Coordinates of C-alpha atoms in Angstrom, one line a residue:
X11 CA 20.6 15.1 113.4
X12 CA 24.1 15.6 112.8
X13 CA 25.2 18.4 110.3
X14 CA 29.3 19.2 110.6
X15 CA 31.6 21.2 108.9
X16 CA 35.3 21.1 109.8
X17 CA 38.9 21.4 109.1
X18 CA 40.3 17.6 108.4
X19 CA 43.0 16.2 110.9
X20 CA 45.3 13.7 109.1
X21 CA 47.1 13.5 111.8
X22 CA 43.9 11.7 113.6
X23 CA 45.0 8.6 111.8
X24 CA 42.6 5.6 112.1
X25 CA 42.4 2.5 111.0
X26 CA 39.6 1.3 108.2
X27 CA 36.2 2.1 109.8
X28 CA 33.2 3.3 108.5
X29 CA 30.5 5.8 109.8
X30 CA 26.7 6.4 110.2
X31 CA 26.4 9.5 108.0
X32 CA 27.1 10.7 104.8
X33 CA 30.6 12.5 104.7
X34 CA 32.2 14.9 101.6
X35 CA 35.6 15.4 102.3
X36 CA 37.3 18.5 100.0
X37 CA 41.1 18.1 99.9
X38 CA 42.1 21.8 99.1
X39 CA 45.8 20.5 99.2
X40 CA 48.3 18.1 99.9
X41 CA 49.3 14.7 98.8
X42 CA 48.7 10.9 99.5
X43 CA 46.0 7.7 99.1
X44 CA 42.3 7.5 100.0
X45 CA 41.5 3.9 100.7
X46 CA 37.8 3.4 100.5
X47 CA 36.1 -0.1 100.5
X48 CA 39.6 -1.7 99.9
X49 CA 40.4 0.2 96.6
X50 CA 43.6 2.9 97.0
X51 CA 42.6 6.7 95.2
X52 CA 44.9 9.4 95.2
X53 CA 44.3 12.4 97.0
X54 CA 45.5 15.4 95.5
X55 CA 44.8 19.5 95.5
X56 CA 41.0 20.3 95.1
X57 CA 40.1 16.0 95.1
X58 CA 36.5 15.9 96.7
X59 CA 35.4 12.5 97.9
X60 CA 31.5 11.5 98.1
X61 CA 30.9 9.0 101.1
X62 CA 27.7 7.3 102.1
X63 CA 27.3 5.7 105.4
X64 CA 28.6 1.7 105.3
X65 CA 31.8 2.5 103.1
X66 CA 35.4 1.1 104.7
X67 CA 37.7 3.9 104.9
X68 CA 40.9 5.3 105.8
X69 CA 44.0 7.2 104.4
X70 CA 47.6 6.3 104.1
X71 CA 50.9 8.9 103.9
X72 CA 48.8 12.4 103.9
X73 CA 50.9 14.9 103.4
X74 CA 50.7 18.7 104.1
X75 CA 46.9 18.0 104.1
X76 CA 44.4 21.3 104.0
X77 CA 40.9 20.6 103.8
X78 CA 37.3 20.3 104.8
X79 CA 34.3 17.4 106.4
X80 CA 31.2 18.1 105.7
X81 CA 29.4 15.6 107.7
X82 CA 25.4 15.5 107.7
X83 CA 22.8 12.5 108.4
X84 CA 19.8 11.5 106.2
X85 CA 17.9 13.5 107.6
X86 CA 19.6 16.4 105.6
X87 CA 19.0 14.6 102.6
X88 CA 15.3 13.7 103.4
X89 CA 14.4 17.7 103.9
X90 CA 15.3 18.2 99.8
X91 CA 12.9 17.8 97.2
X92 CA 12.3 14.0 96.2
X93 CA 13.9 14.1 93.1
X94 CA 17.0 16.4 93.8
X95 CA 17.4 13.7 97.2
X96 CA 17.0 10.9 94.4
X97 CA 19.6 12.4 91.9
X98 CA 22.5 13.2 94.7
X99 CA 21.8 10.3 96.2
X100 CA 22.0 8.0 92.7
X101 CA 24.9 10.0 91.4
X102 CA 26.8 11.4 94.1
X103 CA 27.0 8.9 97.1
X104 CA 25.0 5.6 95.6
X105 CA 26.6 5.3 92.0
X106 CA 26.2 2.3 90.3
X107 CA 29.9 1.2 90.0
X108 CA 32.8 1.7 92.5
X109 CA 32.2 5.3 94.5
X110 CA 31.8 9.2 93.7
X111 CA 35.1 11.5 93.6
X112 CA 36.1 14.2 91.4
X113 CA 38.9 17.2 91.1
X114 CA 37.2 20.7 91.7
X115 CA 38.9 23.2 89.0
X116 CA 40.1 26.6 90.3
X117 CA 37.3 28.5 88.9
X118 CA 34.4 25.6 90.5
X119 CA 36.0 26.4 93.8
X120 CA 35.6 30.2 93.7
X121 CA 32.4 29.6 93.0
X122 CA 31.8 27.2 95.4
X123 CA 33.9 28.9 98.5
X124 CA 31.1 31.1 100.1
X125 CA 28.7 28.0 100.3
X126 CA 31.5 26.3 102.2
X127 CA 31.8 29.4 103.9
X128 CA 28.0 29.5 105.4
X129 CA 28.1 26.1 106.3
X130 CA 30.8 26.1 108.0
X131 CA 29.2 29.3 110.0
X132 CA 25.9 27.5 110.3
X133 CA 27.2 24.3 111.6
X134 CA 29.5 25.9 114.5
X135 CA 26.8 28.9 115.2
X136 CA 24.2 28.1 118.4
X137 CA 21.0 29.0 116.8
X138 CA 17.7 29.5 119.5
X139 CA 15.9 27.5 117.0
X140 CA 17.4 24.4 115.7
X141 CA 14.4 23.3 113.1
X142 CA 15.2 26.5 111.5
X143 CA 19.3 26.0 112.0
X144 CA 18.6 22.7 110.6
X145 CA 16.7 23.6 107.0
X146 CA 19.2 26.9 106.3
X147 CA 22.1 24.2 106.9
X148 CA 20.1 21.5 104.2
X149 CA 19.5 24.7 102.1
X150 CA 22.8 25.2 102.1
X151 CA 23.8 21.7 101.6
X152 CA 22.2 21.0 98.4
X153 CA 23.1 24.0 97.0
X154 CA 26.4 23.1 97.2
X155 CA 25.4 19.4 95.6
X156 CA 23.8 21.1 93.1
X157 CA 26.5 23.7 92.4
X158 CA 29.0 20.8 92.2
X159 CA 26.6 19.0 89.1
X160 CA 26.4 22.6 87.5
X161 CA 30.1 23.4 87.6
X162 CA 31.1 20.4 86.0
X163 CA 29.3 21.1 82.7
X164 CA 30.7 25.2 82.8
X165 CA 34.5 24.0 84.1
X166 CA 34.9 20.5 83.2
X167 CA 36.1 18.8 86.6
X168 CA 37.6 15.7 86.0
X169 CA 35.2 13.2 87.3
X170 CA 36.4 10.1 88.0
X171 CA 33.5 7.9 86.7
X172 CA 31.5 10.0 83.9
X173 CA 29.1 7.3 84.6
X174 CA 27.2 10.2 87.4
X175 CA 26.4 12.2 84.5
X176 CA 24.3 10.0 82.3
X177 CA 21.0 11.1 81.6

């Protein structure tokens, strides 16, 4: 199973492809356009993007780009409890219209900056056993998910379909 954390590289410019994992990719900073599945978003500071495997992708004039991949198969998502796989699954990478992206306020990203932290530590560390490697990485995982629900309704991050939050 794949589970990945790492600094982007802009500079890796492809053309529109797609990939066989789920992908969350944090833009701390910088400037320019997200294409994904034909339709152009801008990237800005603190813009998180929610991809599941099959979407077209690629990005166009990046600029002074600083951010994070978070990479991770379905098996990640199958070690979570049914219903919390369900929700961030239904709200976060299979939405009912378009696809899932948000700003991160200031205040969400404090918050959320020692989660990144560990997983970035968990996916580059060689760990004798992987199984265990493994569920402290999906632990980690949907604690961030879950964080990113939570910290929407305490600092109001500008969603960009409110449709996610529907009950």
């Amino acid at each position: 199973p794949l589970a990945l954390v790492e600094k982007m590289h802009p500079e890796a410019s492809q053309e529109m492809h797609c990939h066989n994992f789920y992908c969350i990719f944090w833009f701390y900073s910088g400037e320019g356009t997200h294409i994904v599945d034909f339709k152009e978003y801008e990237v800005g500071q603190e813009t998180v993007f929610f991809l599941s495997p099959k979407h077209l992708h690629t990005y166009r004039n990046l600029n002074n780009i600083d951010g994070l991949a978070i990479c991770f198969t379905e098996d990640f998502l199958l070690k979570l409890d049914n219903e919390l796989q369900g929700r961030i699954k239904a709200k976060l990478f299979y939405p009912v219209e378009d696809f899932s992206h948000c700003k991160i306020s200031e205040a969400a990203k404090e918050k959320m900056k020692p989660i990144v932290k560990l997983l970035q530590e968990t996916s580059i560390s060689q760990y004798e056993d992987k199984s265990l490697q493994a569920s402290y990485f999906a632990s980690l995982l949907s604690l961030l998910l879950i964080c990113i629900f939570f910290l929407y309704w305490i600092y109001f991050c500008t969603f960009s379909f409110y449709a996610m939050f529907e009950i």
